Amino acid sequence: MRKVYYIYNPKTRTYDRIYPTRRQRLLSIIRRTSYALGVLMLIVGGLYWFLGTPSENALRIENSELEAQYEVLSRQLDEALGVLEDLQQRDDNLYRVILQTEPISPYIRKSEAGGINRYEHLEEMANAEMIIENAQKIDYLKRQLYIQSKSYDEIIGLCKQNDERLQCIPAIQPVSNKDLKRTASGYGRRIDPIYKTIKFHHGMDFSADTGTPVYATGDGTIKSSGWESGYGITIEIEHGFGYQTRYAHLSKTQVRRGQKVKRGEVIGLVGSTGKSTGPHLHYEVVNKGRKVNPVNYYFMDLTAEEYDQMIQMAANHGKVYD
Ligand SMILES: [Zn+2]
């Protein structure tokens, strides 16, 4: 509401109304407008102070979204660490047990990349705690994955070695089942066929016709091939991994010393040379310098039933051919 001014006129003894000049009116408008603007600015400023500017609000929203994403990342890292732990368990408690090797020491697995504080540069950041925690998880995961991949390299190496070992250790019968008349005698105390005294039989006798093929029972190298006192014509194979086999009383040898042979390869023929009372193969398995029971070394070519039969025959106290 515009103010109205009057002035007393002594001549007419009345109050005359004063009309403002154009300039005065303009000044008044400017004054009122700036006053209104000032109030408006105060109100808006107060609102901004209270609610934040639009760009601040946008940043605030973005920040909380980032925080949420960080939490999701943290959970995913935990899941990845869980999967890794499962792999480590299987590595230590399955693969390494099968391959008969030591598990990786927890000392190596849990080792920290110690020394200086690697997260110092992150400490100044907003949400530093959360960021450092995730950075630590990522570093830990990276280190564990490296150790795990090295472990798998080692396991692959062990598997190859194991394959070779399985290929080399004696694991089949030296005479085919179809060629056997019967297994004359196994490993253990037996009556000597010639001297009739009790003595230890260190091998297994397979009775078969003269000329029946004799097979190498595992991969290896011919250690000796020729006449041996008592054993007659004899072949010895060096299999490595602590194993040797001996095939005695042959009628003929078909290999030479130093020759490489494969499992199942014919190396000679059954005979009755040396101290023998009839055509048969005397077969010995040596492990780490000791003559062991060959009955435990046919696992590659016998079914469970055949194996049972073999054990029974080997245990019989039938005639020894020596
Ligand atoms: Zn014998």
mmCIF file with all atom_site columns, C-alpha atoms in Angstrom, residues 29-242:
data_model
loop_
_atom_site.group_PDB
_atom_site.id
_atom_site.type_symbol
_atom_site.label_atom_id
_atom_site.label_alt_id
_atom_site.label_comp_id
_atom_site.label_asym_id
_atom_site.label_entity_id
_atom_site.label_seq_id
_atom_site.pdbx_PDB_ins_code
_atom_site.Cartn_x
_atom_site.Cartn_y
_atom_site.Cartn_z
_atom_site.occupancy
_atom_site.B_iso_or_equiv
_atom_site.pdbx_formal_charge
_atom_site.auth_seq_id
_atom_site.auth_comp_id
_atom_site.auth_asym_id
_atom_site.auth_atom_id
_atom_site.pdbx_PDB_model_num
ATOM 1   C CA . ILE A 1 29  ? 10.229 1.274    -6.597  1.00 0.00 ? 29  ILE A CA 1
ATOM 2   C CA . ILE A 1 30  ? 13.929 0.432    -6.553  1.00 0.00 ? 30  ILE A CA 1
ATOM 3   C CA . ARG A 1 31  ? 13.986 0.428    -2.770  1.00 0.00 ? 31  ARG A CA 1
ATOM 4   C CA . ARG A 1 32  ? 10.949 -1.812   -2.512  1.00 0.00 ? 32  ARG A CA 1
ATOM 5   C CA . THR A 1 33  ? 12.242 -4.215   -5.163  1.00 0.00 ? 33  THR A CA 1
ATOM 6   C CA . SER A 1 34  ? 15.649 -4.560   -3.549  1.00 0.00 ? 34  SER A CA 1
ATOM 7   C CA . TYR A 1 35  ? 13.991 -5.105   -0.188  1.00 0.00 ? 35  TYR A CA 1
ATOM 8   C CA . ALA A 1 36  ? 11.855 -7.877   -1.656  1.00 0.00 ? 36  ALA A CA 1
ATOM 9   C CA . LEU A 1 37  ? 14.878 -9.378   -3.369  1.00 0.00 ? 37  LEU A CA 1
ATOM 10  C CA . GLY A 1 38  ? 16.807 -9.319   -0.098  1.00 0.00 ? 38  GLY A CA 1
ATOM 11  C CA . VAL A 1 39  ? 14.046 -11.146  1.721   1.00 0.00 ? 39  VAL A CA 1
ATOM 12  C CA . LEU A 1 40  ? 13.749 -13.644  -1.132  1.00 0.00 ? 40  LEU A CA 1
ATOM 13  C CA . MET A 1 41  ? 17.498 -14.282  -1.076  1.00 0.00 ? 41  MET A CA 1
ATOM 14  C CA . LEU A 1 42  ? 17.391 -14.822  2.668   1.00 0.00 ? 42  LEU A CA 1
ATOM 15  C CA . ILE A 1 43  ? 14.610 -17.356  2.273   1.00 0.00 ? 43  ILE A CA 1
ATOM 16  C CA . VAL A 1 44  ? 16.291 -19.193  -0.605  1.00 0.00 ? 44  VAL A CA 1
ATOM 17  C CA . GLY A 1 45  ? 19.670 -19.137  1.190   1.00 0.00 ? 45  GLY A CA 1
ATOM 18  C CA . GLY A 1 46  ? 18.056 -20.580  4.282   1.00 0.00 ? 46  GLY A CA 1
ATOM 19  C CA . LEU A 1 47  ? 16.438 -23.321  2.257   1.00 0.00 ? 47  LEU A CA 1
ATOM 20  C CA . TYR A 1 48  ? 19.737 -24.190  0.569   1.00 0.00 ? 48  TYR A CA 1
ATOM 21  C CA . TRP A 1 49  ? 21.483 -24.208  3.909   1.00 0.00 ? 49  TRP A CA 1
ATOM 22  C CA . PHE A 1 50  ? 18.802 -26.468  5.263   1.00 0.00 ? 50  PHE A CA 1
ATOM 23  C CA . LEU A 1 51  ? 18.225 -28.762  2.248   1.00 0.00 ? 51  LEU A CA 1
ATOM 24  C CA . GLY A 1 52  ? 21.425 -28.377  0.219   1.00 0.00 ? 52  GLY A CA 1
ATOM 25  C CA . THR A 1 53  ? 21.937 -27.162  -3.307  1.00 0.00 ? 53  THR A CA 1
ATOM 26  C CA . PRO A 1 54  ? 20.652 -29.304  -6.174  1.00 0.00 ? 54  PRO A CA 1
ATOM 27  C CA . SER A 1 55  ? 24.217 -30.273  -7.144  1.00 0.00 ? 55  SER A CA 1
ATOM 28  C CA . GLU A 1 56  ? 25.012 -31.163  -3.542  1.00 0.00 ? 56  GLU A CA 1
ATOM 29  C CA . ASN A 1 57  ? 21.912 -33.268  -3.423  1.00 0.00 ? 57  ASN A CA 1
ATOM 30  C CA . ALA A 1 58  ? 22.910 -35.023  -6.634  1.00 0.00 ? 58  ALA A CA 1
ATOM 31  C CA . LEU A 1 59  ? 26.371 -35.720  -5.130  1.00 0.00 ? 59  LEU A CA 1
ATOM 32  C CA . ARG A 1 60  ? 24.817 -36.956  -1.930  1.00 0.00 ? 60  ARG A CA 1
ATOM 33  C CA . ILE A 1 61  ? 22.645 -39.418  -3.889  1.00 0.00 ? 61  ILE A CA 1
ATOM 34  C CA . GLU A 1 62  ? 25.621 -40.493  -5.986  1.00 0.00 ? 62  GLU A CA 1
ATOM 35  C CA . ASN A 1 63  ? 27.657 -41.003  -2.829  1.00 0.00 ? 63  ASN A CA 1
ATOM 36  C CA . SER A 1 64  ? 25.096 -43.248  -1.235  1.00 0.00 ? 64  SER A CA 1
ATOM 37  C CA . GLU A 1 65  ? 24.832 -45.209  -4.476  1.00 0.00 ? 65  GLU A CA 1
ATOM 38  C CA . LEU A 1 66  ? 28.607 -45.655  -4.503  1.00 0.00 ? 66  LEU A CA 1
ATOM 39  C CA . GLU A 1 67  ? 28.521 -46.800  -0.905  1.00 0.00 ? 67  GLU A CA 1
ATOM 40  C CA . ALA A 1 68  ? 25.882 -49.380  -1.783  1.00 0.00 ? 68  ALA A CA 1
ATOM 41  C CA . GLN A 1 69  ? 27.961 -50.569  -4.735  1.00 0.00 ? 69  GLN A CA 1
ATOM 42  C CA . TYR A 1 70  ? 30.999 -50.860  -2.492  1.00 0.00 ? 70  TYR A CA 1
ATOM 43  C CA . GLU A 1 71  ? 29.060 -53.006  -0.097  1.00 0.00 ? 71  GLU A CA 1
ATOM 44  C CA . VAL A 1 72  ? 27.956 -55.261  -2.982  1.00 0.00 ? 72  VAL A CA 1
ATOM 45  C CA . LEU A 1 73  ? 31.596 -55.477  -4.105  1.00 0.00 ? 73  LEU A CA 1
ATOM 46  C CA . SER A 1 74  ? 32.638 -56.385  -0.590  1.00 0.00 ? 74  SER A CA 1
ATOM 47  C CA . ARG A 1 75  ? 30.066 -59.179  -0.443  1.00 0.00 ? 75  ARG A CA 1
ATOM 48  C CA . GLN A 1 76  ? 31.159 -60.497  -3.846  1.00 0.00 ? 76  GLN A CA 1
ATOM 49  C CA . LEU A 1 77  ? 34.761 -60.509  -2.680  1.00 0.00 ? 77  LEU A CA 1
ATOM 50  C CA . ASP A 1 78  ? 33.705 -62.537  0.357   1.00 0.00 ? 78  ASP A CA 1
ATOM 51  C CA . GLU A 1 79  ? 31.994 -65.031  -1.955  1.00 0.00 ? 79  GLU A CA 1
ATOM 52  C CA . ALA A 1 80  ? 35.091 -65.294  -4.164  1.00 0.00 ? 80  ALA A CA 1
ATOM 53  C CA . LEU A 1 81  ? 37.216 -65.891  -1.062  1.00 0.00 ? 81  LEU A CA 1
ATOM 54  C CA . GLY A 1 82  ? 34.777 -68.631  -0.047  1.00 0.00 ? 82  GLY A CA 1
ATOM 55  C CA . VAL A 1 83  ? 35.123 -70.369  -3.424  1.00 0.00 ? 83  VAL A CA 1
ATOM 56  C CA . LEU A 1 84  ? 38.892 -70.080  -3.181  1.00 0.00 ? 84  LEU A CA 1
ATOM 57  C CA . GLU A 1 85  ? 38.858 -71.631  0.281   1.00 0.00 ? 85  GLU A CA 1
ATOM 58  C CA . ASP A 1 86  ? 36.878 -74.561  -1.118  1.00 0.00 ? 86  ASP A CA 1
ATOM 59  C CA . LEU A 1 87  ? 39.530 -75.041  -3.846  1.00 0.00 ? 87  LEU A CA 1
ATOM 60  C CA . GLN A 1 88  ? 42.272 -74.929  -1.222  1.00 0.00 ? 88  GLN A CA 1
ATOM 61  C CA . GLN A 1 89  ? 40.486 -77.531  0.884   1.00 0.00 ? 89  GLN A CA 1
ATOM 62  C CA . ARG A 1 90  ? 40.162 -79.884  -2.071  1.00 0.00 ? 90  ARG A CA 1
ATOM 63  C CA . ASP A 1 91  ? 43.766 -79.275  -3.008  1.00 0.00 ? 91  ASP A CA 1
ATOM 64  C CA . ASP A 1 92  ? 45.076 -80.127  0.459   1.00 0.00 ? 92  ASP A CA 1
ATOM 65  C CA . ASN A 1 93  ? 42.633 -82.837  1.496   1.00 0.00 ? 93  ASN A CA 1
ATOM 66  C CA . LEU A 1 94  ? 41.929 -84.625  -1.788  1.00 0.00 ? 94  LEU A CA 1
ATOM 67  C CA . TYR A 1 95  ? 44.448 -84.100  -4.605  1.00 0.00 ? 95  TYR A CA 1
ATOM 68  C CA . ARG A 1 96  ? 47.477 -84.025  -2.358  1.00 0.00 ? 96  ARG A CA 1
ATOM 69  C CA . VAL A 1 97  ? 46.271 -87.007  -0.343  1.00 0.00 ? 97  VAL A CA 1
ATOM 70  C CA . ILE A 1 98  ? 45.718 -89.058  -3.516  1.00 0.00 ? 98  ILE A CA 1
ATOM 71  C CA . LEU A 1 99  ? 49.167 -88.118  -4.783  1.00 0.00 ? 99  LEU A CA 1
ATOM 72  C CA . GLN A 1 100 ? 50.661 -88.814  -1.354  1.00 0.00 ? 100 GLN A CA 1
ATOM 73  C CA . THR A 1 101 ? 52.208 -85.424  -0.918  1.00 0.00 ? 101 THR A CA 1
ATOM 74  C CA . GLU A 1 102 ? 52.191 -82.869  1.894   1.00 0.00 ? 102 GLU A CA 1
ATOM 75  C CA . PRO A 1 103 ? 49.489 -80.178  1.962   1.00 0.00 ? 103 PRO A CA 1
ATOM 76  C CA . ILE A 1 104 ? 50.673 -76.591  1.465   1.00 0.00 ? 104 ILE A CA 1
ATOM 77  C CA . SER A 1 105 ? 51.641 -75.213  4.852   1.00 0.00 ? 105 SER A CA 1
ATOM 78  C CA . PRO A 1 106 ? 49.154 -72.717  6.315   1.00 0.00 ? 106 PRO A CA 1
ATOM 79  C CA . TYR A 1 107 ? 52.171 -70.505  6.962   1.00 0.00 ? 107 TYR A CA 1
ATOM 80  C CA . ILE A 1 108 ? 52.663 -70.079  3.207   1.00 0.00 ? 108 ILE A CA 1
ATOM 81  C CA . ARG A 1 109 ? 48.957 -69.881  2.445   1.00 0.00 ? 109 ARG A CA 1
ATOM 82  C CA . LYS A 1 110 ? 48.218 -67.194  5.003   1.00 0.00 ? 110 LYS A CA 1
ATOM 83  C CA . SER A 1 111 ? 51.404 -65.213  4.470   1.00 0.00 ? 111 SER A CA 1
ATOM 84  C CA . GLU A 1 112 ? 50.909 -61.443  4.379   1.00 0.00 ? 112 GLU A CA 1
ATOM 85  C CA . ALA A 1 113 ? 52.738 -59.203  1.941   1.00 0.00 ? 113 ALA A CA 1
ATOM 86  C CA . GLY A 1 114 ? 54.017 -57.378  5.077   1.00 0.00 ? 114 GLY A CA 1
ATOM 87  C CA . GLY A 1 115 ? 56.350 -54.422  5.422   1.00 0.00 ? 115 GLY A CA 1
ATOM 88  C CA . ILE A 1 116 ? 55.200 -50.875  4.751   1.00 0.00 ? 116 ILE A CA 1
ATOM 89  C CA . ASN A 1 117 ? 51.581 -49.775  5.048   1.00 0.00 ? 117 ASN A CA 1
ATOM 90  C CA . ARG A 1 118 ? 50.405 -50.256  1.477   1.00 0.00 ? 118 ARG A CA 1
ATOM 91  C CA . TYR A 1 119 ? 47.104 -48.492  2.068   1.00 0.00 ? 119 TYR A CA 1
ATOM 92  C CA . GLU A 1 120 ? 48.460 -45.190  3.395   1.00 0.00 ? 120 GLU A CA 1
ATOM 93  C CA . HIS A 1 121 ? 47.414 -43.296  0.274   1.00 0.00 ? 121 HIS A CA 1
ATOM 94  C CA . LEU A 1 122 ? 43.825 -44.422  0.842   1.00 0.00 ? 122 LEU A CA 1
ATOM 95  C CA . GLU A 1 123 ? 43.607 -43.189  4.413   1.00 0.00 ? 123 GLU A CA 1
ATOM 96  C CA . GLU A 1 124 ? 42.811 -39.607  3.386   1.00 0.00 ? 124 GLU A CA 1
ATOM 97  C CA . MET A 1 125 ? 39.755 -40.623  1.393   1.00 0.00 ? 125 MET A CA 1
ATOM 98  C CA . ALA A 1 126 ? 36.180 -40.379  2.520   1.00 0.00 ? 126 ALA A CA 1
ATOM 99  C CA . ASN A 1 127 ? 34.953 -43.858  3.540   1.00 0.00 ? 127 ASN A CA 1
ATOM 100 C CA . ALA A 1 128 ? 38.616 -44.824  3.970   1.00 0.00 ? 128 ALA A CA 1
ATOM 101 C CA . GLU A 1 129 ? 37.819 -47.771  6.224   1.00 0.00 ? 129 GLU A CA 1
ATOM 102 C CA . MET A 1 130 ? 35.543 -49.401  3.664   1.00 0.00 ? 130 MET A CA 1
ATOM 103 C CA . ILE A 1 131 ? 37.905 -48.749  0.772   1.00 0.00 ? 131 ILE A CA 1
ATOM 104 C CA . ILE A 1 132 ? 40.943 -50.086  2.640   1.00 0.00 ? 132 ILE A CA 1
ATOM 105 C CA . GLU A 1 133 ? 39.026 -53.183  3.714   1.00 0.00 ? 133 GLU A CA 1
ATOM 106 C CA . ASN A 1 134 ? 38.109 -53.980  0.123   1.00 0.00 ? 134 ASN A CA 1
ATOM 107 C CA . ALA A 1 135 ? 41.616 -53.211  -1.120  1.00 0.00 ? 135 ALA A CA 1
ATOM 108 C CA . GLN A 1 136 ? 42.961 -55.645  1.477   1.00 0.00 ? 136 GLN A CA 1
ATOM 109 C CA . LYS A 1 137 ? 40.498 -58.326  0.388   1.00 0.00 ? 137 LYS A CA 1
ATOM 110 C CA . ILE A 1 138 ? 41.482 -57.900  -3.272  1.00 0.00 ? 138 ILE A CA 1
ATOM 111 C CA . ASP A 1 139 ? 45.179 -58.121  -2.413  1.00 0.00 ? 139 ASP A CA 1
ATOM 112 C CA . TYR A 1 140 ? 44.597 -61.221  -0.305  1.00 0.00 ? 140 TYR A CA 1
ATOM 113 C CA . LEU A 1 141 ? 42.563 -62.838  -3.086  1.00 0.00 ? 141 LEU A CA 1
ATOM 114 C CA . LYS A 1 142 ? 45.278 -62.076  -5.650  1.00 0.00 ? 142 LYS A CA 1
ATOM 115 C CA . ARG A 1 143 ? 47.989 -63.559  -3.448  1.00 0.00 ? 143 ARG A CA 1
ATOM 116 C CA . GLN A 1 144 ? 45.953 -66.685  -2.656  1.00 0.00 ? 144 GLN A CA 1
ATOM 117 C CA . LEU A 1 145 ? 45.132 -67.224  -6.328  1.00 0.00 ? 145 LEU A CA 1
ATOM 118 C CA . TYR A 1 146 ? 48.825 -67.021  -7.181  1.00 0.00 ? 146 TYR A CA 1
ATOM 119 C CA . ILE A 1 147 ? 49.707 -69.612  -4.510  1.00 0.00 ? 147 ILE A CA 1
ATOM 120 C CA . GLN A 1 148 ? 46.821 -71.838  -5.642  1.00 0.00 ? 148 GLN A CA 1
ATOM 121 C CA . SER A 1 149 ? 47.857 -71.727  -9.308  1.00 0.00 ? 149 SER A CA 1
ATOM 122 C CA . LYS A 1 150 ? 51.435 -72.640  -8.307  1.00 0.00 ? 150 LYS A CA 1
ATOM 123 C CA . SER A 1 151 ? 50.007 -75.534  -6.310  1.00 0.00 ? 151 SER A CA 1
ATOM 124 C CA . TYR A 1 152 ? 48.073 -76.780  -9.348  1.00 0.00 ? 152 TYR A CA 1
ATOM 125 C CA . ASP A 1 153 ? 51.276 -76.641  -11.434 1.00 0.00 ? 153 ASP A CA 1
ATOM 126 C CA . GLU A 1 154 ? 52.903 -78.868  -8.837  1.00 0.00 ? 154 GLU A CA 1
ATOM 127 C CA . ILE A 1 155 ? 49.925 -81.261  -8.813  1.00 0.00 ? 155 ILE A CA 1
ATOM 128 C CA . ILE A 1 156 ? 50.004 -81.567  -12.623 1.00 0.00 ? 156 ILE A CA 1
ATOM 129 C CA . GLY A 1 157 ? 53.697 -82.466  -12.360 1.00 0.00 ? 157 GLY A CA 1
ATOM 130 C CA . LEU A 1 158 ? 52.949 -85.077  -9.697  1.00 0.00 ? 158 LEU A CA 1
ATOM 131 C CA . CYS A 1 159 ? 50.171 -86.564  -11.845 1.00 0.00 ? 159 CYS A CA 1
ATOM 132 C CA . LYS A 1 160 ? 52.533 -86.976  -14.778 1.00 0.00 ? 160 LYS A CA 1
ATOM 133 C CA . GLN A 1 161 ? 55.069 -88.597  -12.497 1.00 0.00 ? 161 GLN A CA 1
ATOM 134 C CA . ASN A 1 162 ? 52.340 -90.813  -11.097 1.00 0.00 ? 162 ASN A CA 1
ATOM 135 C CA . ASP A 1 163 ? 51.271 -91.852  -14.614 1.00 0.00 ? 163 ASP A CA 1
ATOM 136 C CA . GLU A 1 164 ? 54.846 -92.845  -15.368 1.00 0.00 ? 164 GLU A CA 1
ATOM 137 C CA . ARG A 1 165 ? 55.069 -94.702  -12.067 1.00 0.00 ? 165 ARG A CA 1
ATOM 138 C CA . LEU A 1 166 ? 51.832 -96.565  -12.794 1.00 0.00 ? 166 LEU A CA 1
ATOM 139 C CA . GLN A 1 167 ? 53.222 -97.462  -16.205 1.00 0.00 ? 167 GLN A CA 1
ATOM 140 C CA . CYS A 1 168 ? 56.417 -98.843  -14.706 1.00 0.00 ? 168 CYS A CA 1
ATOM 141 C CA . ILE A 1 169 ? 55.497 -100.757 -11.583 1.00 0.00 ? 169 ILE A CA 1
ATOM 142 C CA . PRO A 1 170 ? 54.701 -104.449 -12.182 1.00 0.00 ? 170 PRO A CA 1
ATOM 143 C CA . ALA A 1 171 ? 50.930 -104.823 -12.537 1.00 0.00 ? 171 ALA A CA 1
ATOM 144 C CA . ILE A 1 172 ? 50.021 -107.813 -14.741 1.00 0.00 ? 172 ILE A CA 1
ATOM 145 C CA . GLN A 1 173 ? 50.583 -111.564 -14.771 1.00 0.00 ? 173 GLN A CA 1
ATOM 146 C CA . PRO A 1 174 ? 53.764 -112.582 -16.612 1.00 0.00 ? 174 PRO A CA 1
ATOM 147 C CA . VAL A 1 175 ? 51.918 -115.514 -18.210 1.00 0.00 ? 175 VAL A CA 1
ATOM 148 C CA . SER A 1 176 ? 48.471 -115.102 -19.754 1.00 0.00 ? 176 SER A CA 1
ATOM 149 C CA . ASN A 1 177 ? 45.599 -116.774 -17.901 1.00 0.00 ? 177 ASN A CA 1
ATOM 150 C CA . LYS A 1 178 ? 44.669 -118.826 -21.006 1.00 0.00 ? 178 LYS A CA 1
ATOM 151 C CA . ASP A 1 179 ? 48.156 -120.356 -21.069 1.00 0.00 ? 179 ASP A CA 1
ATOM 152 C CA . LEU A 1 180 ? 48.152 -121.366 -17.425 1.00 0.00 ? 180 LEU A CA 1
ATOM 153 C CA . LYS A 1 181 ? 47.678 -124.962 -16.403 1.00 0.00 ? 181 LYS A CA 1
ATOM 154 C CA . ARG A 1 182 ? 47.394 -123.884 -12.800 1.00 0.00 ? 182 ARG A CA 1
ATOM 155 C CA . THR A 1 183 ? 49.368 -121.658 -10.517 1.00 0.00 ? 183 THR A CA 1
ATOM 156 C CA . ALA A 1 184 ? 51.631 -124.198 -8.933  1.00 0.00 ? 184 ALA A CA 1
ATOM 157 C CA . SER A 1 185 ? 52.708 -122.296 -5.899  1.00 0.00 ? 185 SER A CA 1
ATOM 158 C CA . GLY A 1 186 ? 52.854 -118.897 -4.327  1.00 0.00 ? 186 GLY A CA 1
ATOM 159 C CA . TYR A 1 187 ? 55.115 -116.915 -2.085  1.00 0.00 ? 187 TYR A CA 1
ATOM 160 C CA . GLY A 1 188 ? 55.894 -118.318 1.377   1.00 0.00 ? 188 GLY A CA 1
ATOM 161 C CA . ARG A 1 189 ? 57.292 -121.336 3.203   1.00 0.00 ? 189 ARG A CA 1
ATOM 162 C CA . ARG A 1 190 ? 57.216 -124.429 0.975   1.00 0.00 ? 190 ARG A CA 1
ATOM 163 C CA . ILE A 1 191 ? 58.816 -127.873 0.794   1.00 0.00 ? 191 ILE A CA 1
ATOM 164 C CA . ASP A 1 192 ? 61.787 -127.793 -1.551  1.00 0.00 ? 192 ASP A CA 1
ATOM 165 C CA . PRO A 1 193 ? 60.970 -130.053 -4.543  1.00 0.00 ? 193 PRO A CA 1
ATOM 166 C CA . ILE A 1 194 ? 64.481 -131.424 -4.760  1.00 0.00 ? 194 ILE A CA 1
ATOM 167 C CA . TYR A 1 195 ? 65.912 -131.419 -1.226  1.00 0.00 ? 195 TYR A CA 1
ATOM 168 C CA . LYS A 1 196 ? 62.476 -132.013 0.478   1.00 0.00 ? 196 LYS A CA 1
ATOM 169 C CA . THR A 1 197 ? 63.297 -129.511 3.204   1.00 0.00 ? 197 THR A CA 1
ATOM 170 C CA . ILE A 1 198 ? 61.166 -126.511 4.239   1.00 0.00 ? 198 ILE A CA 1
ATOM 171 C CA . LYS A 1 199 ? 62.426 -123.320 2.714   1.00 0.00 ? 199 LYS A CA 1
ATOM 172 C CA . PHE A 1 200 ? 61.067 -119.928 1.792   1.00 0.00 ? 200 PHE A CA 1
ATOM 173 C CA . HIS A 1 201 ? 59.760 -119.550 -1.753  1.00 0.00 ? 201 HIS A CA 1
ATOM 174 C CA . HIS A 1 202 ? 60.485 -115.940 -2.739  1.00 0.00 ? 202 HIS A CA 1
ATOM 175 C CA . GLY A 1 203 ? 58.423 -115.880 -5.912  1.00 0.00 ? 203 GLY A CA 1
ATOM 176 C CA . MET A 1 204 ? 55.402 -117.311 -7.631  1.00 0.00 ? 204 MET A CA 1
ATOM 177 C CA . ASP A 1 205 ? 55.423 -120.332 -9.965  1.00 0.00 ? 205 ASP A CA 1
ATOM 178 C CA . PHE A 1 206 ? 53.188 -120.421 -13.043 1.00 0.00 ? 206 PHE A CA 1
ATOM 179 C CA . SER A 1 207 ? 53.055 -123.855 -14.630 1.00 0.00 ? 207 SER A CA 1
ATOM 180 C CA . ALA A 1 208 ? 52.684 -123.654 -18.403 1.00 0.00 ? 208 ALA A CA 1
ATOM 181 C CA . ASP A 1 209 ? 53.935 -125.533 -21.469 1.00 0.00 ? 209 ASP A CA 1
ATOM 182 C CA . THR A 1 210 ? 57.474 -124.968 -22.653 1.00 0.00 ? 210 THR A CA 1
ATOM 183 C CA . GLY A 1 211 ? 57.431 -122.195 -25.266 1.00 0.00 ? 211 GLY A CA 1
ATOM 184 C CA . THR A 1 212 ? 54.545 -120.244 -23.674 1.00 0.00 ? 212 THR A CA 1
ATOM 185 C CA . PRO A 1 213 ? 55.225 -116.480 -24.033 1.00 0.00 ? 213 PRO A CA 1
ATOM 186 C CA . VAL A 1 214 ? 56.387 -114.574 -20.937 1.00 0.00 ? 214 VAL A CA 1
ATOM 187 C CA . TYR A 1 215 ? 55.423 -110.899 -20.671 1.00 0.00 ? 215 TYR A CA 1
ATOM 188 C CA . ALA A 1 216 ? 57.158 -107.919 -19.101 1.00 0.00 ? 216 ALA A CA 1
ATOM 189 C CA . THR A 1 217 ? 54.850 -106.902 -16.240 1.00 0.00 ? 217 THR A CA 1
ATOM 190 C CA . GLY A 1 218 ? 55.736 -103.199 -16.348 1.00 0.00 ? 218 GLY A CA 1
ATOM 191 C CA . ASP A 1 219 ? 57.752 -100.742 -18.425 1.00 0.00 ? 219 ASP A CA 1
ATOM 192 C CA . GLY A 1 220 ? 61.481 -100.847 -17.783 1.00 0.00 ? 220 GLY A CA 1
ATOM 193 C CA . THR A 1 221 ? 64.981 -101.672 -18.950 1.00 0.00 ? 221 THR A CA 1
ATOM 194 C CA . ILE A 1 222 ? 66.504 -105.170 -19.157 1.00 0.00 ? 222 ILE A CA 1
ATOM 195 C CA . LYS A 1 223 ? 68.994 -105.369 -16.293 1.00 0.00 ? 223 LYS A CA 1
ATOM 196 C CA . SER A 1 224 ? 70.261 -108.846 -17.182 1.00 0.00 ? 224 SER A CA 1
ATOM 197 C CA . SER A 1 225 ? 69.391 -111.625 -19.603 1.00 0.00 ? 225 SER A CA 1
ATOM 198 C CA . GLY A 1 226 ? 71.126 -115.034 -19.549 1.00 0.00 ? 226 GLY A CA 1
ATOM 199 C CA . TRP A 1 227 ? 72.113 -117.988 -17.416 1.00 0.00 ? 227 TRP A CA 1
ATOM 200 C CA . GLU A 1 228 ? 72.029 -117.685 -13.638 1.00 0.00 ? 228 GLU A CA 1
ATOM 201 C CA . SER A 1 229 ? 73.014 -120.476 -11.270 1.00 0.00 ? 229 SER A CA 1
ATOM 202 C CA . GLY A 1 230 ? 69.875 -122.236 -9.956  1.00 0.00 ? 230 GLY A CA 1
ATOM 203 C CA . TYR A 1 231 ? 67.542 -119.953 -11.952 1.00 0.00 ? 231 TYR A CA 1
ATOM 204 C CA . GLY A 1 232 ? 68.593 -121.236 -15.395 1.00 0.00 ? 232 GLY A CA 1
ATOM 205 C CA . ILE A 1 233 ? 67.889 -118.810 -18.245 1.00 0.00 ? 233 ILE A CA 1
ATOM 206 C CA . THR A 1 234 ? 66.724 -115.694 -16.426 1.00 0.00 ? 234 THR A CA 1
ATOM 207 C CA . ILE A 1 235 ? 65.647 -112.143 -17.290 1.00 0.00 ? 235 ILE A CA 1
ATOM 208 C CA . GLU A 1 236 ? 65.733 -109.232 -14.833 1.00 0.00 ? 236 GLU A CA 1
ATOM 209 C CA . ILE A 1 237 ? 63.927 -105.964 -15.519 1.00 0.00 ? 237 ILE A CA 1
ATOM 210 C CA . GLU A 1 238 ? 64.713 -102.650 -13.805 1.00 0.00 ? 238 GLU A CA 1
ATOM 211 C CA . HIS A 1 239 ? 61.419 -100.713 -13.576 1.00 0.00 ? 239 HIS A CA 1
ATOM 212 C CA . GLY A 1 240 ? 62.619 -97.711  -11.581 1.00 0.00 ? 240 GLY A CA 1
ATOM 213 C CA . PHE A 1 241 ? 60.707 -96.344  -8.568  1.00 0.00 ? 241 PHE A CA 1
ATOM 214 C CA . GLY A 1 242 ? 62.423 -99.070  -6.492  1.00 0.00 ? 242 GLY A CA 1
#
